[in-house]
PDB file of C-alpha atoms and ligand atoms in Angstrom:
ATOM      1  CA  UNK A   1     130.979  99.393 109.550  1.00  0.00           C
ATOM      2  CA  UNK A   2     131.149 101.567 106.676  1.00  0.00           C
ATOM      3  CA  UNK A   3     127.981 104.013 105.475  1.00  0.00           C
ATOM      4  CA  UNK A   4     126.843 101.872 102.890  1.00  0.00           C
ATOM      5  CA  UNK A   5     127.003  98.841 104.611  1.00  0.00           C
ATOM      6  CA  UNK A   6     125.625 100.147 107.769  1.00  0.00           C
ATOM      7  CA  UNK A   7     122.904 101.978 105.191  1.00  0.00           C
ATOM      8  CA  UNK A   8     121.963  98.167 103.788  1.00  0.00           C
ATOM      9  CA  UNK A   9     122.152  96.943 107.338  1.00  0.00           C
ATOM     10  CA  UNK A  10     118.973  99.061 107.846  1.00  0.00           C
ATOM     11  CA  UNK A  11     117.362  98.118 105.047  1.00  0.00           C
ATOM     12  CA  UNK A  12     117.450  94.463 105.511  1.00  0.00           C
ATOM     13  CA  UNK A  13     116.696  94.258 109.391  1.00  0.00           C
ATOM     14  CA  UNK A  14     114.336  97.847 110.183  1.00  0.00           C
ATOM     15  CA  UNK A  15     114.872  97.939 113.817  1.00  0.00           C
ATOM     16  CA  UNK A  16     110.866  99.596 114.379  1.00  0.00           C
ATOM     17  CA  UNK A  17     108.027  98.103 113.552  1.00  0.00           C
ATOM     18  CA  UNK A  18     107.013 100.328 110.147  1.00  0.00           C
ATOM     19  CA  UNK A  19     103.508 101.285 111.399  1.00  0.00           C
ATOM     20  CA  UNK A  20     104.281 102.722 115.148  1.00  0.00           C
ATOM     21  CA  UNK A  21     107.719 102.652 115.173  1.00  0.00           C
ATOM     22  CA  UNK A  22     107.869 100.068 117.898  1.00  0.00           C
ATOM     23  CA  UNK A  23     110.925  98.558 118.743  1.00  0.00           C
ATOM     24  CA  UNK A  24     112.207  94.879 117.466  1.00  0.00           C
ATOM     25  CA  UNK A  25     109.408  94.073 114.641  1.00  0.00           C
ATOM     26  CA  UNK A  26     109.185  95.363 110.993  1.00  0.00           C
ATOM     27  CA  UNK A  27     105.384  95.288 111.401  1.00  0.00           C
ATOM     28  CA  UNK A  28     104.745  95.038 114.879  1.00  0.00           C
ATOM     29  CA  UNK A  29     101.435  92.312 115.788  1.00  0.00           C
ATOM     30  CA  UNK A  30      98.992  95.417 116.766  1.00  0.00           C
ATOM     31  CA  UNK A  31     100.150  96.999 113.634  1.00  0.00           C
ATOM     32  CA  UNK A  32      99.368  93.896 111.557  1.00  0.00           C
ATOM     33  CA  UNK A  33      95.776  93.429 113.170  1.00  0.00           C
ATOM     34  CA  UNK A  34      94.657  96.865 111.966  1.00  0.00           C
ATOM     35  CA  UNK A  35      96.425  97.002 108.887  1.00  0.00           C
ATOM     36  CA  UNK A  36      93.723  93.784 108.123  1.00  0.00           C
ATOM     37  CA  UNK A  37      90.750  95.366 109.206  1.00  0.00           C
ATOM     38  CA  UNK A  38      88.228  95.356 106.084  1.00  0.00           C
ATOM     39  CA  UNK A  39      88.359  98.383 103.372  1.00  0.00           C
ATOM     40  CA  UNK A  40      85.614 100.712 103.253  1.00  0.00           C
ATOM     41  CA  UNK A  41      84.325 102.670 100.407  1.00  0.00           C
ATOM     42  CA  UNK A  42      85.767 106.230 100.419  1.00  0.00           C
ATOM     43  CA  UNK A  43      83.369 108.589  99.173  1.00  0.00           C
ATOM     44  CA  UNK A  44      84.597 112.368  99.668  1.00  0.00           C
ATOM     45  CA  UNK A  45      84.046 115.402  97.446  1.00  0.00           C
ATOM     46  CA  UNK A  46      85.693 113.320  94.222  1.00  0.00           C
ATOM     47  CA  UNK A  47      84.868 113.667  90.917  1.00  0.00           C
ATOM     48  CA  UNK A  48      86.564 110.284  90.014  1.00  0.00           C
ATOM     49  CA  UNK A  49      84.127 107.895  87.696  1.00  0.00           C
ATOM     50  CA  UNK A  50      84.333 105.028  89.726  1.00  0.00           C
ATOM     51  CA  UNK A  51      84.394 103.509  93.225  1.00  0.00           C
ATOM     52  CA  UNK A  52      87.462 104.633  95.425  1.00  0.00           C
ATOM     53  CA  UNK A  53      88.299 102.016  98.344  1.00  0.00           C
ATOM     54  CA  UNK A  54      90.696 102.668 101.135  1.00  0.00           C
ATOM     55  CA  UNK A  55      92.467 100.111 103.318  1.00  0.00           C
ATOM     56  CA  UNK A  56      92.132 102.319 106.097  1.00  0.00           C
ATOM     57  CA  UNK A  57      92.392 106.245 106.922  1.00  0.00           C
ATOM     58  CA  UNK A  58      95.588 108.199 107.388  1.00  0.00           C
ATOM     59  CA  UNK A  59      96.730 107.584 110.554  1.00  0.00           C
ATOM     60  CA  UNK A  60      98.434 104.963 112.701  1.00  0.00           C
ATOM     61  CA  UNK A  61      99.529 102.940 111.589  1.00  0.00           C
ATOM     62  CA  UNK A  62      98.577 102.985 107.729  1.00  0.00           C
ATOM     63  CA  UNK A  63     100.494 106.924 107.743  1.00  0.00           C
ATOM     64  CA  UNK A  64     103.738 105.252 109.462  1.00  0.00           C
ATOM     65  CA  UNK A  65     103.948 102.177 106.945  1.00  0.00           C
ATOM     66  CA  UNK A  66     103.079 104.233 103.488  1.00  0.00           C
ATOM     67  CA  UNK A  67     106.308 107.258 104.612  1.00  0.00           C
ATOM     68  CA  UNK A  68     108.645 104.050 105.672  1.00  0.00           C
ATOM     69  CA  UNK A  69     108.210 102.814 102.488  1.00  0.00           C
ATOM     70  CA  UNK A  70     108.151 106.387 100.646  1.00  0.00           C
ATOM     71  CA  UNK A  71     110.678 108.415 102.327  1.00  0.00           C
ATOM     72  CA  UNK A  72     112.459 105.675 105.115  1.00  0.00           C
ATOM     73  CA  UNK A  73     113.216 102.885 101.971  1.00  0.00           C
ATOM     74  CA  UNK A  74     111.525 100.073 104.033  1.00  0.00           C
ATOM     75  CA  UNK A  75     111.675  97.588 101.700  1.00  0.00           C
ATOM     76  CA  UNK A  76     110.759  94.633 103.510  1.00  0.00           C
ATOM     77  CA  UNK A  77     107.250  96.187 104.562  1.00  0.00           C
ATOM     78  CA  UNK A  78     105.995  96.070 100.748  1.00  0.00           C
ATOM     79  CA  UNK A  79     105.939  92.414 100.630  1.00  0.00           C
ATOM     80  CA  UNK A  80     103.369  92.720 103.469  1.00  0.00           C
ATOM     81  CA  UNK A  81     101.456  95.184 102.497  1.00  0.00           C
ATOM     82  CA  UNK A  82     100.869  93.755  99.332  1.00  0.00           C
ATOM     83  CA  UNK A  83      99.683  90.612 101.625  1.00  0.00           C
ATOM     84  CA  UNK A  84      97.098  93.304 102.703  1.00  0.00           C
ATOM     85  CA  UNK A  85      96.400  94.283  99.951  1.00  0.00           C
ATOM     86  CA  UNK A  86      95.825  91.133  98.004  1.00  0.00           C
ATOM     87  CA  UNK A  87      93.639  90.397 101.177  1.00  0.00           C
ATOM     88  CA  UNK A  88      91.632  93.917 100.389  1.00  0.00           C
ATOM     89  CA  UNK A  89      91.051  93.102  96.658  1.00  0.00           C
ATOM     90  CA  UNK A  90      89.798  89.361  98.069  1.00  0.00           C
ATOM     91  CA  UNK A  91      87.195  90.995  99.895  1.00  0.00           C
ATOM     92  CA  UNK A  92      85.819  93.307  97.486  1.00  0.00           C
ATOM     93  CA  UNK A  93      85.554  90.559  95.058  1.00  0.00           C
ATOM     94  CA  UNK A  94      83.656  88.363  97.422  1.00  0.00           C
ATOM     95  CA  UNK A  95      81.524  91.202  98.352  1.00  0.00           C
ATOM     96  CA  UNK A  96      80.624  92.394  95.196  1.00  0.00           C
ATOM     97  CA  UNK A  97      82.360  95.661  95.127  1.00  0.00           C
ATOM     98  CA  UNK A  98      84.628  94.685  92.384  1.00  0.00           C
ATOM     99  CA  UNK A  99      85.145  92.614  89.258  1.00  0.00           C
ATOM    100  CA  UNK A 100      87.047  89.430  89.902  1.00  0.00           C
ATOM    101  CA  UNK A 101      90.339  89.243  88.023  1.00  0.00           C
ATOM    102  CA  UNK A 102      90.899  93.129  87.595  1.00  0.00           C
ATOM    103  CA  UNK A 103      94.575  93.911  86.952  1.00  0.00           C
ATOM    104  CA  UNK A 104      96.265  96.312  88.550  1.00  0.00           C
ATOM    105  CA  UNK A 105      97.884  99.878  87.500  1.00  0.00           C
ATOM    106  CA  UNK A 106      99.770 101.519  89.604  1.00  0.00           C
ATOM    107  CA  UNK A 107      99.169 105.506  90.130  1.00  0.00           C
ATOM    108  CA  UNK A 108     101.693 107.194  88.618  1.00  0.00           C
ATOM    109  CA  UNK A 109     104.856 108.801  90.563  1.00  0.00           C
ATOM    110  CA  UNK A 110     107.690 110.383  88.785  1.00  0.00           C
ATOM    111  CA  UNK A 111     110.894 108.329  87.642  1.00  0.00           C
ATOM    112  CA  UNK A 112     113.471 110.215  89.943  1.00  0.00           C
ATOM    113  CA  UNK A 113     111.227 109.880  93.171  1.00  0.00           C
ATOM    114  CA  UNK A 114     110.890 106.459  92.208  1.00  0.00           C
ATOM    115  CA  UNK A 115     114.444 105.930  91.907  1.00  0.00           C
ATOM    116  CA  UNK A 116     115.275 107.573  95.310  1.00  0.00           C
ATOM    117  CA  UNK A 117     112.831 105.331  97.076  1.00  0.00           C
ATOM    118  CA  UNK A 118     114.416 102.050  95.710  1.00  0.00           C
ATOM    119  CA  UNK A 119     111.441 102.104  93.291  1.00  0.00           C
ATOM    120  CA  UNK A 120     108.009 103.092  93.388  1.00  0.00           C
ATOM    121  CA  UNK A 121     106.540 101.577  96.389  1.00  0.00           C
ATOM    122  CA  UNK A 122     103.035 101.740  94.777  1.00  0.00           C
ATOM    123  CA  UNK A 123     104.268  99.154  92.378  1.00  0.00           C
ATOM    124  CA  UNK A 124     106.095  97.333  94.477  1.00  0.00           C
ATOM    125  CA  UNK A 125     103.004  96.423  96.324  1.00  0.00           C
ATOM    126  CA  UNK A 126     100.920  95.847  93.119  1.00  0.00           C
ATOM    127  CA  UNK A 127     103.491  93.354  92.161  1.00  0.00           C
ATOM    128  CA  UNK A 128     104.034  91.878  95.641  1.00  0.00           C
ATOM    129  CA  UNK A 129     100.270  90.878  95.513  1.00  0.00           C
ATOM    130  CA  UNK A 130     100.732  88.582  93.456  1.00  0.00           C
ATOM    131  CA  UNK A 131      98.006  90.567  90.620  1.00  0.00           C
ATOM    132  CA  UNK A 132      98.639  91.017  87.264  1.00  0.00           C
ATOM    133  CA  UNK A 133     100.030  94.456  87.243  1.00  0.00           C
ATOM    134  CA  UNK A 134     100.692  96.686  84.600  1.00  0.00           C
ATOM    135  CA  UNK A 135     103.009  99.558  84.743  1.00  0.00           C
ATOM    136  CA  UNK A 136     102.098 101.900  82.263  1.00  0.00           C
ATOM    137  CA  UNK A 137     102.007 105.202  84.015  1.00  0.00           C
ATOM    138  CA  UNK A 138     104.609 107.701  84.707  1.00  0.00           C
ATOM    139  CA  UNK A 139     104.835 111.773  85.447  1.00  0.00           C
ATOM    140  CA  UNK A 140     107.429 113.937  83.459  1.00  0.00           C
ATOM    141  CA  UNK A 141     110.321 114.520  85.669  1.00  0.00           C
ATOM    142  CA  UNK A 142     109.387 118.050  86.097  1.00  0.00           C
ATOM    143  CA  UNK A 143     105.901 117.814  87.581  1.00  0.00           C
ATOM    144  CA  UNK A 144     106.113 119.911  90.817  1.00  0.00           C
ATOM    145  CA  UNK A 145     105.146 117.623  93.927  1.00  0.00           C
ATOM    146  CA  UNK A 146     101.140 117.411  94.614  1.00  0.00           C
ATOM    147  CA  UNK A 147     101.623 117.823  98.344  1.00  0.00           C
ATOM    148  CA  UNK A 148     102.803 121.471  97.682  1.00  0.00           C
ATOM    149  CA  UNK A 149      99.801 122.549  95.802  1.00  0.00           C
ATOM    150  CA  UNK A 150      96.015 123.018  96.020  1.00  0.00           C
ATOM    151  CA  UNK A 151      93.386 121.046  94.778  1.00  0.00           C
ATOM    152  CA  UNK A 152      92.789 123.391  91.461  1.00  0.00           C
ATOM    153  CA  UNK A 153      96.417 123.680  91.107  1.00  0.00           C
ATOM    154  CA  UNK A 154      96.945 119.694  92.145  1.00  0.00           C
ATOM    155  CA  UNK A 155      94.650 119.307  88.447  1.00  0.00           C
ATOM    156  CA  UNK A 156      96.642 121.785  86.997  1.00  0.00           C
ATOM    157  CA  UNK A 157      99.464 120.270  87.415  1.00  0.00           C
ATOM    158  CA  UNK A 158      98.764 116.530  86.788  1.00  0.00           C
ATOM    159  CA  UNK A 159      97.049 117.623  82.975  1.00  0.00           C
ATOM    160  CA  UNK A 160      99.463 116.827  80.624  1.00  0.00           C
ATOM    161  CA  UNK A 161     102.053 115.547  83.129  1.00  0.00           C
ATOM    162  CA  UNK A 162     100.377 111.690  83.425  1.00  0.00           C
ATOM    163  CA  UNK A 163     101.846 109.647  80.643  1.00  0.00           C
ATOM    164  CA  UNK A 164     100.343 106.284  79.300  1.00  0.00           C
ATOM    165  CA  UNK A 165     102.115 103.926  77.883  1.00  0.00           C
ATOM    166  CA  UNK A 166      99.453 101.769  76.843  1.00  0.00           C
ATOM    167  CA  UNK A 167      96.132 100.345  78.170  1.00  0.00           C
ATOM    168  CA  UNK A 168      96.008  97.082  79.183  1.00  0.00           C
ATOM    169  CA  UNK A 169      92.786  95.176  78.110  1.00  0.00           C
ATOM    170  CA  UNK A 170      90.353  93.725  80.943  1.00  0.00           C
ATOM    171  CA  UNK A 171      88.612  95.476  83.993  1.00  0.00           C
ATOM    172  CA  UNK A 172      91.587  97.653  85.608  1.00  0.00           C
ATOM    173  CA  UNK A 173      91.718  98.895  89.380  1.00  0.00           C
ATOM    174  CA  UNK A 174      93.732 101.908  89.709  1.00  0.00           C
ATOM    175  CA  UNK A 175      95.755 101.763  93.192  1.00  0.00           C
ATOM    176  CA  UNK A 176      97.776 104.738  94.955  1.00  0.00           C
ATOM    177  CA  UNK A 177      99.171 105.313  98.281  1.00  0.00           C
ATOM    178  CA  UNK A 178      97.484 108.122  99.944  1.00  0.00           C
ATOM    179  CA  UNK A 179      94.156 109.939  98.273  1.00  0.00           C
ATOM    180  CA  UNK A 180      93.335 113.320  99.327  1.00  0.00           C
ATOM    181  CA  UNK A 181      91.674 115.440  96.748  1.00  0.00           C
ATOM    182  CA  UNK A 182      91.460 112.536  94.150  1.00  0.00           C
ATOM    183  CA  UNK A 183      93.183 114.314  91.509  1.00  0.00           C
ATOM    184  CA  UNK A 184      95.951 111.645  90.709  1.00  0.00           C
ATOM    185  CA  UNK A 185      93.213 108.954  90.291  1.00  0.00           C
ATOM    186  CA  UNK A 186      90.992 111.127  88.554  1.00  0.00           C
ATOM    187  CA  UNK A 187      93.531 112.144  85.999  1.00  0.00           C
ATOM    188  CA  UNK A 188      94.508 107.856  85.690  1.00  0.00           C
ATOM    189  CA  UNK A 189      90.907 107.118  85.377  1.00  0.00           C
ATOM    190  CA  UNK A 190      89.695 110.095  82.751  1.00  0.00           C
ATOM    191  CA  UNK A 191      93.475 108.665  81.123  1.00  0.00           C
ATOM    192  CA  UNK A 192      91.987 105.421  81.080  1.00  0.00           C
ATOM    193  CA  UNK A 193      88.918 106.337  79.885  1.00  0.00           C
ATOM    194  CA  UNK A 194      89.810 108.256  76.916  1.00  0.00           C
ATOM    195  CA  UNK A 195      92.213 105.479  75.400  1.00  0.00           C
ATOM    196  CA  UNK A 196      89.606 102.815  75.857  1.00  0.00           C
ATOM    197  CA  UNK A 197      90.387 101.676  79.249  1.00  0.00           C
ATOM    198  CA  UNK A 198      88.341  99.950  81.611  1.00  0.00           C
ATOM    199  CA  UNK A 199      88.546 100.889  85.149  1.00  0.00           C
ATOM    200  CA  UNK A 200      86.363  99.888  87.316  1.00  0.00           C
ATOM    201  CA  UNK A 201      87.686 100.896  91.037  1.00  0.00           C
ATOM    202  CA  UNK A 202      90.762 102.553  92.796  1.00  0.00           C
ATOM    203  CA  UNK A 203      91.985 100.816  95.479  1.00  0.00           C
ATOM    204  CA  UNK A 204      94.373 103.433  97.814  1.00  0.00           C
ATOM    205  CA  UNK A 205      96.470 102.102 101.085  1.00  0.00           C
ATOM    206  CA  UNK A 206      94.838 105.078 103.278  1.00  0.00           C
ATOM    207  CA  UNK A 207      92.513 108.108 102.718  1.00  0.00           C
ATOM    208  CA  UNK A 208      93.611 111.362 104.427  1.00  0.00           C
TER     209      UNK A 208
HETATM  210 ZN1   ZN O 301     103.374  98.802 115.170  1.00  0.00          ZN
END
């Protein structure tokens, strides 16, 4: 078998189950049941304007499934998680946390990572939901990774690097992989804000 073809061998039929690496599944059944326990509201030290939610925190196996589909390009995963998450944004709704009918905008992620990952896996997710979602956000190639920085220098960084393309009109829920100190989704939402925006929630896959 030749590299590329045994590389798109792998990426059609994962051998480990995305969340805990089992053996034999893409998502093994223990994997699944967490993965659709409820969201929670996260509320840490944020000074994000609206509600953050979190489909879990960042472990096992929300950790495993958001770097197979960041760094291992799982593909086949997305189209599950964005089961979850359609499942997540069903809740809310019914609870009262959110606005029915919100569209979704992806957090931001810069075009090259995006590229190397078989495309944003953020989005893909958004889309897979089956939501109306809207991507208008991007980062200039040259913003330096967040996971390398602080949190002042994570809002350093991210002003003047988030690019909107446009604002969509409606009740928008900002969603993102991973939040830690909040500055991505602050930096969306304050984006938002100040072109007439309406967001009303982020929704992330797992709060570290
Ligand atoms: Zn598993």
């Amino acid at each position: 078998m030749t590299g590329l073809a045994h590389h798109l061998g792998e990426l059609l039929f994962p051998r480990a189950c995305a969340g805990c690496a089992a053996p034999g599944y893409l998502l093994c059944p223990t994997c699944k049941k967490r993965l659709a326990t409820p969201p929670f509201q996260h509320t840490p030290n944020l000074t994000v304007h609206v509600p953050v939610f979190t489909l879990g925190t960042y472990d096992a196996p929300h950790r495993g499934v958001i770097l197979a589909m960041k760094e291992k390009k799982n593909l086949a995963v997305r189209r599950h998680i964005g089961a979850v998450l359609t499942a997540a944004l069903d809740y809310l709704e019914a609870r009262g946390d959110i606005i029915p009918g919100a569209h979704l905008i992806p957090a931001p992620t810069r075009p090259s990572a995006a590229r190397a990952r078989g495309g944003d896996p953020v989005s893909a997710v958004c889309h897979a939901s089956g939501r109306p979602t809207h991507d208008v956000f991007s980062l200039l190639d040259a913003t330096p990774d967040q996971a390398s920085l602080d949190e002042s220098a994570r809002r350093r960084n991210l002003s003047g690097n988030v690019q909107l393309s446009a604002v969509p009109q409606g009740p928008l829920i900002v969603v993102d992989d991973v939040v830690t100190t909040g500055a991505t989704l602050q930096a969306v939402v304050e984006k938002l804000l100040a072109h007439g925006g309406n967001p009303v929630a982020c929704v992330v896959l797992a709060a570290a």
